[in-house]
XYZ file of C-alpha atoms in Angstrom:
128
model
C -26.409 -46.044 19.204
C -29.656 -44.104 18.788
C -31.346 -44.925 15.345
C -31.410 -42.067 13.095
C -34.748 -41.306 10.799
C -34.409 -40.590 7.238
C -34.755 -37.018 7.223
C -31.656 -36.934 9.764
C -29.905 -39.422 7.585
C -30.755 -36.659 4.308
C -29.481 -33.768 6.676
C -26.778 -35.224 7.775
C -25.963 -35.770 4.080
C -26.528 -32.386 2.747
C -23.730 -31.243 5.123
C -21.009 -33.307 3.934
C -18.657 -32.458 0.557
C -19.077 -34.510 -2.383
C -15.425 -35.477 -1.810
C -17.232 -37.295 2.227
C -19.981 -38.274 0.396
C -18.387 -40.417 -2.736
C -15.919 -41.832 0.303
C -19.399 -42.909 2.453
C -21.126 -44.557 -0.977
C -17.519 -46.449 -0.973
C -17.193 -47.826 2.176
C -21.078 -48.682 2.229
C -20.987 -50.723 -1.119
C -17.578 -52.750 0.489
C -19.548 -52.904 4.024
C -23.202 -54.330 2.634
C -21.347 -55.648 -0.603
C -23.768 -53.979 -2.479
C -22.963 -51.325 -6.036
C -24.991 -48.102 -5.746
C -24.692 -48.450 -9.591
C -25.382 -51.779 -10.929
C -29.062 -50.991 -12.385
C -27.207 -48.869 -14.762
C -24.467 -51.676 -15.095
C -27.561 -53.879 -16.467
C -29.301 -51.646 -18.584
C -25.784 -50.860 -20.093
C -25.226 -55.081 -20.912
C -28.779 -55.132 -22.068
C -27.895 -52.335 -25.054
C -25.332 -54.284 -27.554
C -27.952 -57.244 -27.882
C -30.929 -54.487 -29.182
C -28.536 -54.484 -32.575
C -25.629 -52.878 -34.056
C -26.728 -49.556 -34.436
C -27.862 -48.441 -31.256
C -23.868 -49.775 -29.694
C -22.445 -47.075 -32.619
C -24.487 -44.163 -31.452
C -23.249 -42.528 -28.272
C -26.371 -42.812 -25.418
C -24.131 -41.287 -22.800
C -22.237 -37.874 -22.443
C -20.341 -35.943 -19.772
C -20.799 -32.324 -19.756
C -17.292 -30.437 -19.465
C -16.749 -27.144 -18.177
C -13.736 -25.499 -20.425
C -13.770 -22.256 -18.717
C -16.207 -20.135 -16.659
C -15.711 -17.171 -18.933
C -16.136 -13.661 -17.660
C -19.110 -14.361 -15.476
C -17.739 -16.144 -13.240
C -20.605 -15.974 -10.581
C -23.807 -16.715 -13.212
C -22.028 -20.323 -14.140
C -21.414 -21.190 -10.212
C -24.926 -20.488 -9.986
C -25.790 -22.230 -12.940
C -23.560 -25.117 -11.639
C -25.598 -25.506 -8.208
C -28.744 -25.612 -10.316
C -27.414 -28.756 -12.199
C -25.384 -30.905 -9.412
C -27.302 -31.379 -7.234
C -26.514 -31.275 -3.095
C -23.683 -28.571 -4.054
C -22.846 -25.620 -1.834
C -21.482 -22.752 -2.367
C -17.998 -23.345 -2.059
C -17.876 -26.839 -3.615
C -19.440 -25.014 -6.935
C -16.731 -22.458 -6.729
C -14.198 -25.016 -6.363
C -15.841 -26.775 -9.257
C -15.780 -23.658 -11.707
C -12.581 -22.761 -11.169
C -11.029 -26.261 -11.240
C -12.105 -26.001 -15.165
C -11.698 -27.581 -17.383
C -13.379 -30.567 -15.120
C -17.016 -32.553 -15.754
C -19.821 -31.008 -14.297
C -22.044 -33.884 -15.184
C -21.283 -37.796 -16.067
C -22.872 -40.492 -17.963
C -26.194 -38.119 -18.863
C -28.494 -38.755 -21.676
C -28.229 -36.688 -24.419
C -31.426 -34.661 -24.166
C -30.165 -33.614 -20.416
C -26.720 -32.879 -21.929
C -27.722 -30.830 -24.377
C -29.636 -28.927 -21.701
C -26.838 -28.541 -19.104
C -25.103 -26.968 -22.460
C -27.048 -24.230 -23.081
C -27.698 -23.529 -19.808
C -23.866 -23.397 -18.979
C -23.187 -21.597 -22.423
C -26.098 -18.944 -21.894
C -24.236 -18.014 -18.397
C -20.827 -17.298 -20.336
C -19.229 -20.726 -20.024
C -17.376 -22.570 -22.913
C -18.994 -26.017 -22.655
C -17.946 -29.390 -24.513
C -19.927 -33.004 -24.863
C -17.847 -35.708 -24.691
């Protein structure tokens, strides 16, 4: 098997769905029993022991799409702008699966800016 170089690996990547590419992060965290996401899994433990009031104030939000609104096409745009590695037709797919997350586990600042964007396209857009 010829070795592939990064930017192959990254192309190769760009052409698969997000539904592919969550299945490939899967199956390489069981095969190199390794977590894609245990420096967040740390940080998270770390939080409690800083003291009582930072555990009672929310440091994570997901960003959910209620409806598209009349503008249908501005908020798939909008959509591709904030995930990251979506096509065309995944965004769609996205949009009109609403009400759905767009975005998980952000910090607020980032949340509040997916929001507005999402909002000042025609969306109806909740923080949870």
């Amino acid at each position: 098997m010829a070795k592939l170089s990064n930017d192959e690996l990254l192309e190769a990547f760009k052409e698969m769905t997000l539904l592919e590419l969550s299945e490939f992060v899967k199956l390489f965290e069981d095969t190199f029993e390794v977590t894609a996401a245990a420096p967040v899994a740390v940080a998270a433990a770390g939080a409690p022991a800083a003291g009582g009031e930072a555990a009672a104030e929310q440091d994570e939000f997901d960003v959910v799409l209620e409806s598209a609104g009349d503008k249908k096409i501005g908020v798939i745009k909008v959509v591709r702008e904030l995930v990251s590695g979506l096509g065309l037709k995944e965004a769609k797919d996205l949009v009109e699966s609403a009400p759905k997350a767009i975005i998980e586990k952000a910090d607020k600042e980032a949340a509040e800016a997916a929001k507005t964007k999402l909002e000042e396209a025609g969306a109806t857009v909740t923080l949870k």
